[in-house]
Short mmCIF file of C-alpha atoms and ligand atoms in Angstrom, two decimals:
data_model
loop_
_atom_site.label_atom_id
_atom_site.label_comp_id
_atom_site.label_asym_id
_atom_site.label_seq_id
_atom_site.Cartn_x
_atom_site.Cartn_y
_atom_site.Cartn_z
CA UNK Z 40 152.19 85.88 174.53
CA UNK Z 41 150.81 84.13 177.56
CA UNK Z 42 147.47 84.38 178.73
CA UNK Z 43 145.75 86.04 175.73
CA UNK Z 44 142.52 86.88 176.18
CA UNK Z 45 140.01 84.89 174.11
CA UNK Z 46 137.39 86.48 174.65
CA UNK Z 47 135.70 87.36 171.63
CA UNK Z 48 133.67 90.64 172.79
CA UNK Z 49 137.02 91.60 174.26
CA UNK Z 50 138.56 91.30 170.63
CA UNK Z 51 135.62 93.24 168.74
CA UNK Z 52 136.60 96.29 171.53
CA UNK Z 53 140.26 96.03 171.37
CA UNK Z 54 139.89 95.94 167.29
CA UNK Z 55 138.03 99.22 167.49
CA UNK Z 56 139.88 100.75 170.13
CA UNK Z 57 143.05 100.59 168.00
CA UNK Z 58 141.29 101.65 164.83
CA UNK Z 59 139.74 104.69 167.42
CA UNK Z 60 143.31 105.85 168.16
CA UNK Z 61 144.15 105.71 165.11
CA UNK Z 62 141.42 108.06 163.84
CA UNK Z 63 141.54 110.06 167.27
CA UNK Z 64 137.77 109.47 167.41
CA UNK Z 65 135.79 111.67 169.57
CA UNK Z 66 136.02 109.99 173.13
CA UNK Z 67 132.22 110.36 173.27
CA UNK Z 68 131.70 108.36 169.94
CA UNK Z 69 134.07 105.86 170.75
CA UNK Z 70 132.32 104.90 174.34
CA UNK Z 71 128.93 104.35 172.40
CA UNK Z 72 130.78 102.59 169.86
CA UNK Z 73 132.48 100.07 171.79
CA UNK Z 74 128.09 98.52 173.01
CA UNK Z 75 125.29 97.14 171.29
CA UNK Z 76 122.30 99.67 171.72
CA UNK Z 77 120.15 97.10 172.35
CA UNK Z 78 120.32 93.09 173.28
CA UNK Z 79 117.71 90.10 174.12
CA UNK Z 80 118.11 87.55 176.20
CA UNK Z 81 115.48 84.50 176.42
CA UNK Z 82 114.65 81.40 177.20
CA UNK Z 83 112.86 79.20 174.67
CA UNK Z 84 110.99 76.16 175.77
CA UNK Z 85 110.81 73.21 172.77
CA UNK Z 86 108.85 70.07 173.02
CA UNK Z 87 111.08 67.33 172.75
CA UNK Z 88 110.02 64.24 170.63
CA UNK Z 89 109.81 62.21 173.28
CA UNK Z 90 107.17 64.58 175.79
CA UNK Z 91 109.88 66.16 177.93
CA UNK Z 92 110.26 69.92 177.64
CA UNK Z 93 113.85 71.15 176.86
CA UNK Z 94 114.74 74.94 177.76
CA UNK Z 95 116.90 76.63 175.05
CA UNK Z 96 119.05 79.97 176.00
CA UNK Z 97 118.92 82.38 173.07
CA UNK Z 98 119.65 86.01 172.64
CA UNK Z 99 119.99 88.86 169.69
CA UNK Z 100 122.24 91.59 169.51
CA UNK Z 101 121.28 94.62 167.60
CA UNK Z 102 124.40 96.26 167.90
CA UNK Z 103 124.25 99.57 165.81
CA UNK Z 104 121.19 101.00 163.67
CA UNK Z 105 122.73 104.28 162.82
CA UNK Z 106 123.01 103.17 159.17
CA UNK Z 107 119.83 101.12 158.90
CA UNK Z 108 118.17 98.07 160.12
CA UNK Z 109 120.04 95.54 162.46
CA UNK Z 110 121.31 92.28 160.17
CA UNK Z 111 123.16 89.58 160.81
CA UNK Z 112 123.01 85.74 161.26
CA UNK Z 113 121.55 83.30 163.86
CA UNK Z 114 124.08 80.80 165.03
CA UNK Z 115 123.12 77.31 166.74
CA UNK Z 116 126.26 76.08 168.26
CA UNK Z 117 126.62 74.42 172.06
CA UNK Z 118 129.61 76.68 173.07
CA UNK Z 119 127.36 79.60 171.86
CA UNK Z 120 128.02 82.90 174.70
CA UNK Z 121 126.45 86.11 174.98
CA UNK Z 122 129.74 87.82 174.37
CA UNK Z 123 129.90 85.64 171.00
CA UNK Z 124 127.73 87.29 169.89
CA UNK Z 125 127.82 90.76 171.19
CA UNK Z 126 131.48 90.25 169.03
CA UNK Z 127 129.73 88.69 166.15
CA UNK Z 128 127.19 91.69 165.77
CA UNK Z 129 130.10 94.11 166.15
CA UNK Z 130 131.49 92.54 163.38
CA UNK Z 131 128.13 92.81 161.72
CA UNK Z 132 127.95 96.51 161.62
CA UNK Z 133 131.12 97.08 160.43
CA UNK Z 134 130.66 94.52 157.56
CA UNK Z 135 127.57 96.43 156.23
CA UNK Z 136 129.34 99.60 156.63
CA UNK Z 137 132.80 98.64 154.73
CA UNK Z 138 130.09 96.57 152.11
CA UNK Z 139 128.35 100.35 151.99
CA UNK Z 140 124.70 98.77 152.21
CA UNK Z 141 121.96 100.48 153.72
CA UNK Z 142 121.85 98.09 157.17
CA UNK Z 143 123.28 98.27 160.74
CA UNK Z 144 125.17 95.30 162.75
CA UNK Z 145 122.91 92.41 164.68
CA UNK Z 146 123.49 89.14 165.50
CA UNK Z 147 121.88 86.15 167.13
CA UNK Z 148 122.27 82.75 168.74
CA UNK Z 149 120.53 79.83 170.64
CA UNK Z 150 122.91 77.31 173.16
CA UNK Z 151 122.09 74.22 171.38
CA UNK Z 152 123.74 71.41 169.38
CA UNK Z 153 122.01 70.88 166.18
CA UNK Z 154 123.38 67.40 165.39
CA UNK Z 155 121.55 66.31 168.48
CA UNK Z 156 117.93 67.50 167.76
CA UNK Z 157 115.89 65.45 164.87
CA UNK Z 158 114.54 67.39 162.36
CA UNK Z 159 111.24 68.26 163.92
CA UNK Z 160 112.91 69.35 167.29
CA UNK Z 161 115.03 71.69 164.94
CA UNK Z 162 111.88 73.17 163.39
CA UNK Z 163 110.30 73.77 166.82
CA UNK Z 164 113.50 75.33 167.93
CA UNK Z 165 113.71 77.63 165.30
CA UNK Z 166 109.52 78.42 165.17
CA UNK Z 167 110.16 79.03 168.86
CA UNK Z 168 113.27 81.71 168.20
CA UNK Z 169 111.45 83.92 166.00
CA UNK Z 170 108.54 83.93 168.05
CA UNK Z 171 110.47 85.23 170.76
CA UNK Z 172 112.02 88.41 168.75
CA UNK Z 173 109.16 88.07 166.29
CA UNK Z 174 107.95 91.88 167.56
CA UNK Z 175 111.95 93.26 167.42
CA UNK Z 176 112.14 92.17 164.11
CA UNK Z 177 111.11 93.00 160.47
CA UNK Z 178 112.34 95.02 157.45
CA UNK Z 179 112.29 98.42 159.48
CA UNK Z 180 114.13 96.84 162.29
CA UNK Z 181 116.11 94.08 162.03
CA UNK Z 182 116.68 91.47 159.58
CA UNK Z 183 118.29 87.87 160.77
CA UNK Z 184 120.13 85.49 158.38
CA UNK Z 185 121.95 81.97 158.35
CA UNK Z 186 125.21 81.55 160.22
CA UNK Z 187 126.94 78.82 161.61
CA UNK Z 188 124.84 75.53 161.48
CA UNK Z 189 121.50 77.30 160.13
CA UNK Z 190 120.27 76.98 156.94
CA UNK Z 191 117.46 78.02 154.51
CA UNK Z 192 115.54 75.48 155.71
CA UNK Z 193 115.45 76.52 159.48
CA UNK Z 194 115.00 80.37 157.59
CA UNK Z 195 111.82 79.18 156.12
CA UNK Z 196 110.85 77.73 159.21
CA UNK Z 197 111.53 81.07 160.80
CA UNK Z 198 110.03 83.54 158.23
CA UNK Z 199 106.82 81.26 158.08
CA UNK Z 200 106.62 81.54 161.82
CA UNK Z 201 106.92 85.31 161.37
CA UNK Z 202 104.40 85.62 158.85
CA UNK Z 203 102.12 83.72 161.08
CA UNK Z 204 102.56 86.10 164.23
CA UNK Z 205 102.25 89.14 161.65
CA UNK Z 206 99.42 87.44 159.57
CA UNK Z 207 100.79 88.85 156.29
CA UNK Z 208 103.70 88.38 153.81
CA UNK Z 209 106.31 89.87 154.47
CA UNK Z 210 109.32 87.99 153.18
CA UNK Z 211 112.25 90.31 153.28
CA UNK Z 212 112.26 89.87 157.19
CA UNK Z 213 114.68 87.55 156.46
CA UNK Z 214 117.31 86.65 154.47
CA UNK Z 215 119.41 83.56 153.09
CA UNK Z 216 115.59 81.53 152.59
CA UNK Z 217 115.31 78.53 149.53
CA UNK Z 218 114.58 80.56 146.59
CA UNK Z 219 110.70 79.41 146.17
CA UNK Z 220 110.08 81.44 149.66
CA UNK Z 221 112.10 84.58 147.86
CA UNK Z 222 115.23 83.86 148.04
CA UNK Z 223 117.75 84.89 146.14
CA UNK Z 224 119.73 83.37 143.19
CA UNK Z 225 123.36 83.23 144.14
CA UNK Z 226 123.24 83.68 148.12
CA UNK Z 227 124.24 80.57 148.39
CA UNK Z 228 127.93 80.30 147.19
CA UNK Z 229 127.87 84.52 148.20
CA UNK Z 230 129.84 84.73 151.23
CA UNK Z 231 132.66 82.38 149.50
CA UNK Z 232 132.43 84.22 146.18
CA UNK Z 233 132.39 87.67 147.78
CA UNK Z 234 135.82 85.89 149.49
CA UNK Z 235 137.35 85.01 145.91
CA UNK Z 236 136.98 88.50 144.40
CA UNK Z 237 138.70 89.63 147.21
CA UNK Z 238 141.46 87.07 146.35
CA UNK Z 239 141.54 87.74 142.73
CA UNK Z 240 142.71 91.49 143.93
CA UNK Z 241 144.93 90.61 146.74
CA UNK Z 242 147.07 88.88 144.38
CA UNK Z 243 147.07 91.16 141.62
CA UNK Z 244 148.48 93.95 144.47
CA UNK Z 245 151.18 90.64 145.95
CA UNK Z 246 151.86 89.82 141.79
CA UNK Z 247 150.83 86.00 142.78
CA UNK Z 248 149.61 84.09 139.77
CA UNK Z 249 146.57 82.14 141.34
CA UNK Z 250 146.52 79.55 138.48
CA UNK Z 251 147.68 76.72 140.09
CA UNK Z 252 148.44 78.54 143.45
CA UNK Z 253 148.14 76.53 146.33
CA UNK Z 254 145.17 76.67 149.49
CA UNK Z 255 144.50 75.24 152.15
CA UNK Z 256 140.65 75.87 153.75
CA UNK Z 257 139.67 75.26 156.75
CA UNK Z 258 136.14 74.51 157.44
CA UNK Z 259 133.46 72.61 155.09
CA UNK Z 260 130.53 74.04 155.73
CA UNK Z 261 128.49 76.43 153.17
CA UNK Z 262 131.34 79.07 152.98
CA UNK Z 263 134.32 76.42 153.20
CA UNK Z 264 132.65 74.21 150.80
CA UNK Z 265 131.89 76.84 148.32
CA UNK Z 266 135.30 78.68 148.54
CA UNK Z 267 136.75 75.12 147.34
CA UNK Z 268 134.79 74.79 144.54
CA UNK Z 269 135.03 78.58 143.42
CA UNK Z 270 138.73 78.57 144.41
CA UNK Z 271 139.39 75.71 142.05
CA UNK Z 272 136.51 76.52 139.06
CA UNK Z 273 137.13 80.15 138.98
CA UNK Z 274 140.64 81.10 140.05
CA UNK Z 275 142.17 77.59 138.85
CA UNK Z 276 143.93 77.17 142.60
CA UNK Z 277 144.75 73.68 143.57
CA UNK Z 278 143.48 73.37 147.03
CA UNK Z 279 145.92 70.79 148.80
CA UNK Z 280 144.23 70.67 152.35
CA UNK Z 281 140.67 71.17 153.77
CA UNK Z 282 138.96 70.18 157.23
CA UNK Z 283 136.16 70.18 158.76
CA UNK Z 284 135.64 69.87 163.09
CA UNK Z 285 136.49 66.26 162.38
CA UNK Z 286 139.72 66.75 160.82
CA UNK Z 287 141.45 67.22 157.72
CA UNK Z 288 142.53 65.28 154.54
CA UNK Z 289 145.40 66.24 152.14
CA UNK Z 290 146.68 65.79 148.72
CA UNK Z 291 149.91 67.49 147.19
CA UNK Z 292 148.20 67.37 143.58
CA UNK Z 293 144.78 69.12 144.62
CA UNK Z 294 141.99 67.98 146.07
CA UNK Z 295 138.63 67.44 143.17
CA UNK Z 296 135.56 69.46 144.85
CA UNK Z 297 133.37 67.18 143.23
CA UNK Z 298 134.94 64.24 144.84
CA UNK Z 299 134.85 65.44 148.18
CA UNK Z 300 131.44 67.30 148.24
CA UNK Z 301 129.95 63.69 147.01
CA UNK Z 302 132.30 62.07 150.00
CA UNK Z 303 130.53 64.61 151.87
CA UNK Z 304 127.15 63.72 151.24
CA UNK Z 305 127.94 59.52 152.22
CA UNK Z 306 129.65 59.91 155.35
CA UNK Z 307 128.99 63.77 156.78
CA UNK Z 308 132.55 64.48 156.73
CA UNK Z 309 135.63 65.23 154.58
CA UNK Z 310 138.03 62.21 156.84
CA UNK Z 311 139.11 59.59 155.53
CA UNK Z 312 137.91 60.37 151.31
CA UNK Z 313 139.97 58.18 148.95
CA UNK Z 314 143.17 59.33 147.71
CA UNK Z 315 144.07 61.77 150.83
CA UNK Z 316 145.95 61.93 154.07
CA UNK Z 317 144.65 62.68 156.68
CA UNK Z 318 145.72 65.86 158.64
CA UNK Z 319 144.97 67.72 161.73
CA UNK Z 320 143.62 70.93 161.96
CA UNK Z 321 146.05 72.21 163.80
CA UNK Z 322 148.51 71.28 161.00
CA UNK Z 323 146.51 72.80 158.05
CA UNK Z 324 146.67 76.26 159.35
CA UNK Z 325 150.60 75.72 159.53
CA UNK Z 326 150.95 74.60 155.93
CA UNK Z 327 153.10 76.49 153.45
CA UNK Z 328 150.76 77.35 150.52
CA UNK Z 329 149.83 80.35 148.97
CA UNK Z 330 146.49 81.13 149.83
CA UNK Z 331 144.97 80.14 153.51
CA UNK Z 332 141.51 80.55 154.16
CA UNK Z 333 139.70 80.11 157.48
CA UNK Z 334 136.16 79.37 156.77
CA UNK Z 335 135.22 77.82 160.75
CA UNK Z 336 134.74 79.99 163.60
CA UNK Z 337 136.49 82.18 165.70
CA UNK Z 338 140.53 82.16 166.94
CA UNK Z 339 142.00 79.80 165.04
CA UNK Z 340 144.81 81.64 164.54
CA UNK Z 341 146.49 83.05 167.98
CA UNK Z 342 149.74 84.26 169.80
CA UNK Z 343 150.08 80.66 170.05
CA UNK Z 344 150.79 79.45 166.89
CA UNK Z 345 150.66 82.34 164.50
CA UNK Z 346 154.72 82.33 163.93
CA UNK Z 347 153.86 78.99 162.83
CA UNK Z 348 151.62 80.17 159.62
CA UNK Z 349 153.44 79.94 156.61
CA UNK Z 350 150.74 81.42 153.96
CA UNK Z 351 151.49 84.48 151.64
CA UNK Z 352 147.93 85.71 152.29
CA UNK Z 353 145.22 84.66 154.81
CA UNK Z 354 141.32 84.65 153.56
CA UNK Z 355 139.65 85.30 156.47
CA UNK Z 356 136.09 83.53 155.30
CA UNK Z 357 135.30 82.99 158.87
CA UNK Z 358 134.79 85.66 161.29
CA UNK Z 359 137.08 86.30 164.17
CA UNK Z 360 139.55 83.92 163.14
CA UNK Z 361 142.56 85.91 163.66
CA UNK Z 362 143.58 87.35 167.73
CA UNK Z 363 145.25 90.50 168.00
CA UNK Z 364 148.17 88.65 169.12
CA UNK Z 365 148.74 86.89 165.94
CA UNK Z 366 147.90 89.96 164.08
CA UNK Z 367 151.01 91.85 165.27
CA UNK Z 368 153.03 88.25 164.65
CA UNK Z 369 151.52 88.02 161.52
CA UNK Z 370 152.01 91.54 160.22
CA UNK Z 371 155.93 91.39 161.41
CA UNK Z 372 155.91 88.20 158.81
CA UNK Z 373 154.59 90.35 156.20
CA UNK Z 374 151.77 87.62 156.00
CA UNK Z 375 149.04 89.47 153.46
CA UNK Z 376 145.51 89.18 155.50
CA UNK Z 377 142.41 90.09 153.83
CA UNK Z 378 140.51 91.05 157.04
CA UNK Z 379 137.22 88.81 157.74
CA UNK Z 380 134.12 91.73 157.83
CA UNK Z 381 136.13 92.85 154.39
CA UNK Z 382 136.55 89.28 152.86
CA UNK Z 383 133.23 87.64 154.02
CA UNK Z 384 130.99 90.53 153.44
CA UNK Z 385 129.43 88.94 150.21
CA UNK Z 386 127.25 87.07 152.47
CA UNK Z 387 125.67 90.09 153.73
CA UNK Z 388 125.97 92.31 150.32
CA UNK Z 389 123.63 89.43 148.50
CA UNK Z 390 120.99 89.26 151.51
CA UNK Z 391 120.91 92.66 150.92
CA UNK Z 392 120.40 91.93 147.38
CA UNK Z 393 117.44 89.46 148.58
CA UNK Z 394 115.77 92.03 150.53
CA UNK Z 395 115.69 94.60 147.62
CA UNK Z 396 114.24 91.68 145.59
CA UNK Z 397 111.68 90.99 147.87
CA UNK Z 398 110.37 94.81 148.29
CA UNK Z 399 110.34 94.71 144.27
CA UNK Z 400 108.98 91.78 144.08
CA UNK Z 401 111.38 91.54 140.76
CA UNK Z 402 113.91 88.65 141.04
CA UNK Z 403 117.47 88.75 139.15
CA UNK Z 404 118.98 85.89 137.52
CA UNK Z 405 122.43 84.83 139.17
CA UNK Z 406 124.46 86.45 136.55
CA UNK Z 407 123.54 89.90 137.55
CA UNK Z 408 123.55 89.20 141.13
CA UNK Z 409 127.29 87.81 140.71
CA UNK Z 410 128.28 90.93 138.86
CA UNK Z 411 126.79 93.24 141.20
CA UNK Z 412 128.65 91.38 143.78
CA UNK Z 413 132.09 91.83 142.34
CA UNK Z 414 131.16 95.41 141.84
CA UNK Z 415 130.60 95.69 145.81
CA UNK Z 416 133.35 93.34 146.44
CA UNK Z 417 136.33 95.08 144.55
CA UNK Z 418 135.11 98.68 145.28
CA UNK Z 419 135.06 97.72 149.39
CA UNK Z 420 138.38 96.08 148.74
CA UNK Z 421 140.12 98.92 146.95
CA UNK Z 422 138.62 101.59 149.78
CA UNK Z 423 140.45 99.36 152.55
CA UNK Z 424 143.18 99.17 150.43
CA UNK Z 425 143.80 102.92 149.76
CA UNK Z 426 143.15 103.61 153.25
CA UNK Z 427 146.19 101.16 154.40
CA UNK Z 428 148.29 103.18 151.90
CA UNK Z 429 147.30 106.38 153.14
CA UNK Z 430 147.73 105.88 156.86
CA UNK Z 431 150.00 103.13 156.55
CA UNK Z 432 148.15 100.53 158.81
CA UNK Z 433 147.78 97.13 158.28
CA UNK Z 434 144.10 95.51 156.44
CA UNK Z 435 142.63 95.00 159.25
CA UNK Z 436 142.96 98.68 161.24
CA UNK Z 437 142.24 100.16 157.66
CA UNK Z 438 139.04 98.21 157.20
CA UNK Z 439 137.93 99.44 161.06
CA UNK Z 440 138.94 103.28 159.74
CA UNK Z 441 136.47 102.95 156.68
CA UNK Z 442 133.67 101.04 159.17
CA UNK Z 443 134.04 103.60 161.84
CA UNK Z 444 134.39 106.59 159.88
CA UNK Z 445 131.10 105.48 157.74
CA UNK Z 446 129.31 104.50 160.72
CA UNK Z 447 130.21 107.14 162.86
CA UNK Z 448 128.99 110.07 160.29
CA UNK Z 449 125.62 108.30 160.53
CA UNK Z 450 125.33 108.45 164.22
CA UNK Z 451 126.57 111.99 164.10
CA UNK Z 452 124.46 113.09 161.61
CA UNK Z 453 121.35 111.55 163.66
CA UNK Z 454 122.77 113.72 166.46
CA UNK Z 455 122.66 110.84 168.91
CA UNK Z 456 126.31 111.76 169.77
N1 LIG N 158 126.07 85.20 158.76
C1 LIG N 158 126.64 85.89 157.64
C2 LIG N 158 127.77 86.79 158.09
O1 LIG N 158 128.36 86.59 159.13
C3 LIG N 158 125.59 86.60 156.78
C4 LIG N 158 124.77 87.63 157.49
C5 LIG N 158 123.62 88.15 156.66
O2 LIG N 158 123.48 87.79 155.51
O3 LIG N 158 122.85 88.95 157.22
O4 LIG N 158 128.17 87.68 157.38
#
């Protein structure tokens, strides 16, 4: 298992190129599969606060619109690469697909590291993103979204710089914004949620009680975060270990959401809260507990130490946390994985929910949105499901066989192929 390739463009293809042989896709097909149909590359200059001029890289991947607009996320992160994201907005179409909403795959990102930039540089950063795609995007085209290290706020920055441009409302352009700009109720905690429906059913098909289960999540961010909190209020798990890129902490009796999400707030990370050990990434992800759940970034879990993972079932909140390599590793462990553009597609199902809001102009209350959630949630989760059965593949091929087929039909049908 030396020398895997990391790569995470490399990944996306060699995913679909199994799930292709699998379905003995069309050679044809398969070749206009395997590239986004359309990507931007650009530079954006920000005005630093003190006078200099700082050049940004940022780009946007619209990967497939067969089924609908582009949408996906923006990502600021410094080790940020083209073929991140080219992977990410792979990922993106076959989320929306295996979700069944109405949208293609996109994805976007700027080289940059957030912590470093004060609030206003942030603001200018974003302002100056949007106006760079401002005339590729929009509700007919493509429809960006929070990822890693953006937030509402830098969406409100992005859809009032849009508006702007545009000079008129138009606030389904994007999605994930605070609720007063049209947001919606419950997008919030929706990528983590969508993740614990998918949980309640995974156990139900293992026959693993999840009262008092044990977790261990790694990443504390908006999807790690939430999936503690849900985890613990809704399924009754005792979550033993999370981290965040600082580290971990750990507690055999369950560590209190509350307590940590207030730690959180003091000091910026979960290390060194009272009443925990600390623990090392590394070591989380080799933990034996019940339930794992990446909720970081991409391969996490590798050739390298995958015969080292000791969960029943792996969450994959995160996207791209599992290589190929550990996927065969993993699958000869009969480790359960609930596939990441299967588990973390309640993100995208509620900004879908947000843009149908904001053409109505009709907002629901969270209640509804949470129920038509877990409506999208279990009926994506039992189609991946029956597929495994039927062709006997593992989660994650099955998921691809749904995507593809779904996604395929539409290209088909639109005769590009
Ligand atoms: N960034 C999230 C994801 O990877 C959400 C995307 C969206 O809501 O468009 O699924």
């Amino acid at each position: 298992m030396k020398n895997e390739n990391l790569n995470p463009f490399a990944i996306a293809q060699a995913q679909l190129d199994e799930a292709a042989a699998v379905l003995q896709l069309d050679p044809d097909m398969h070749a206009f599969l395997r590239e986004p149909m359309r990507e931007f590359h650009f530079s954006i200059p920000v005005r630093m606060d003190d006078g200099r001029t700082q050049t940004f890289r940022g780009f946007r991947v619209q990967y497939n619109d067969a089924r609908g607009p582009a949408k996906g996320g923006i990502r600021f992160h410094p080790d940020e690469t083209i073929d991140t994201v080219r992977a990410l907005a792979a990922w993106m179409t076959w989320k929306t697909a295996v979700a069944d909403v109405p949208l293609g795959g996109g994805k976007g990102g700027v080289i940059c590291n957030p912590r470093e930039l004060s609030q206003a540089e942030l603001e200018r950063l974003s302002r100056g993103y949007m106006r760079a795609i401002a005339r590729y995007v929009g509700i007919t085209q493509d429809v960006p979204a929070p990822d890693v290290y953006t937030n509402p706020q830098i969406m409100a920055w992005m859809l009032d710089e849009y508006e702007q441009i545009t000079g008129h409302h138009e606030p389904g352009v994007i999605t994930g914004k605070p609720l007063t700009l049209g947001g919606s109720a419950g997008r919030s905690p929706a990528t983590a949620m969508g993740g614990i429906f998918t949980i309640r059913e995974a156990a139900k098909i293992r026959g693993l009680d999840l009262n008092g289960a044990t977790c261990a999540i790694q990443g504390y961010g908006n999807v790690g975060s939430y999936a503690h909190q849900l985890a613990h209020d809704i399924l009754g798990m005792r979550i033993v270990a999370v981290s965040d890129e600082f580290g971990g902490i750990y507690n055999e009796h369950g560590l209190d959401p509350e307590v940590i999400s207030e730690h959180m707030r003091r000091t910026g990370k979960v290390i060194d809260c009272p009443e925990t050990e600390p623990i090392s990434n590394k070591d989380l992800l080799e933990m034996k507990v019940d339930v794992l759940i990446p909720a970081a970034i991409e391969n996490q879990i590798t050739g390298e130490n995958a015969a080292r993972i000791q969960a029943g079932i792996i969450a994959e909140l995160a996207n791209g946390p599992t290589t190929p390599d550990a996927d065969k590793i993993l699958a000869e462990k009969g480790v359960y994985i609930i596939p990441d553009f299967l588990c973390n597609a309640g993100g995208v199902s509620v900004s879908y929910f947000e843009m149908v809001q904001n053409s109505y102009q009709y907002y629901w209350d969270e209640s509804l949105v949470h129920q038509r959630l877990d409506q999208k949630m279990t009926t994506a989760f039992y189609a991946v499901h029956e597929m495994a059965q039927a062709k006997q593949v593992d989660n994650r091929v099955a998921a691809y066989l749904v995507a593809v087929n779904r996604v395929a039909e539409a290209v088909r049908l639109r005769g590009w192929v």
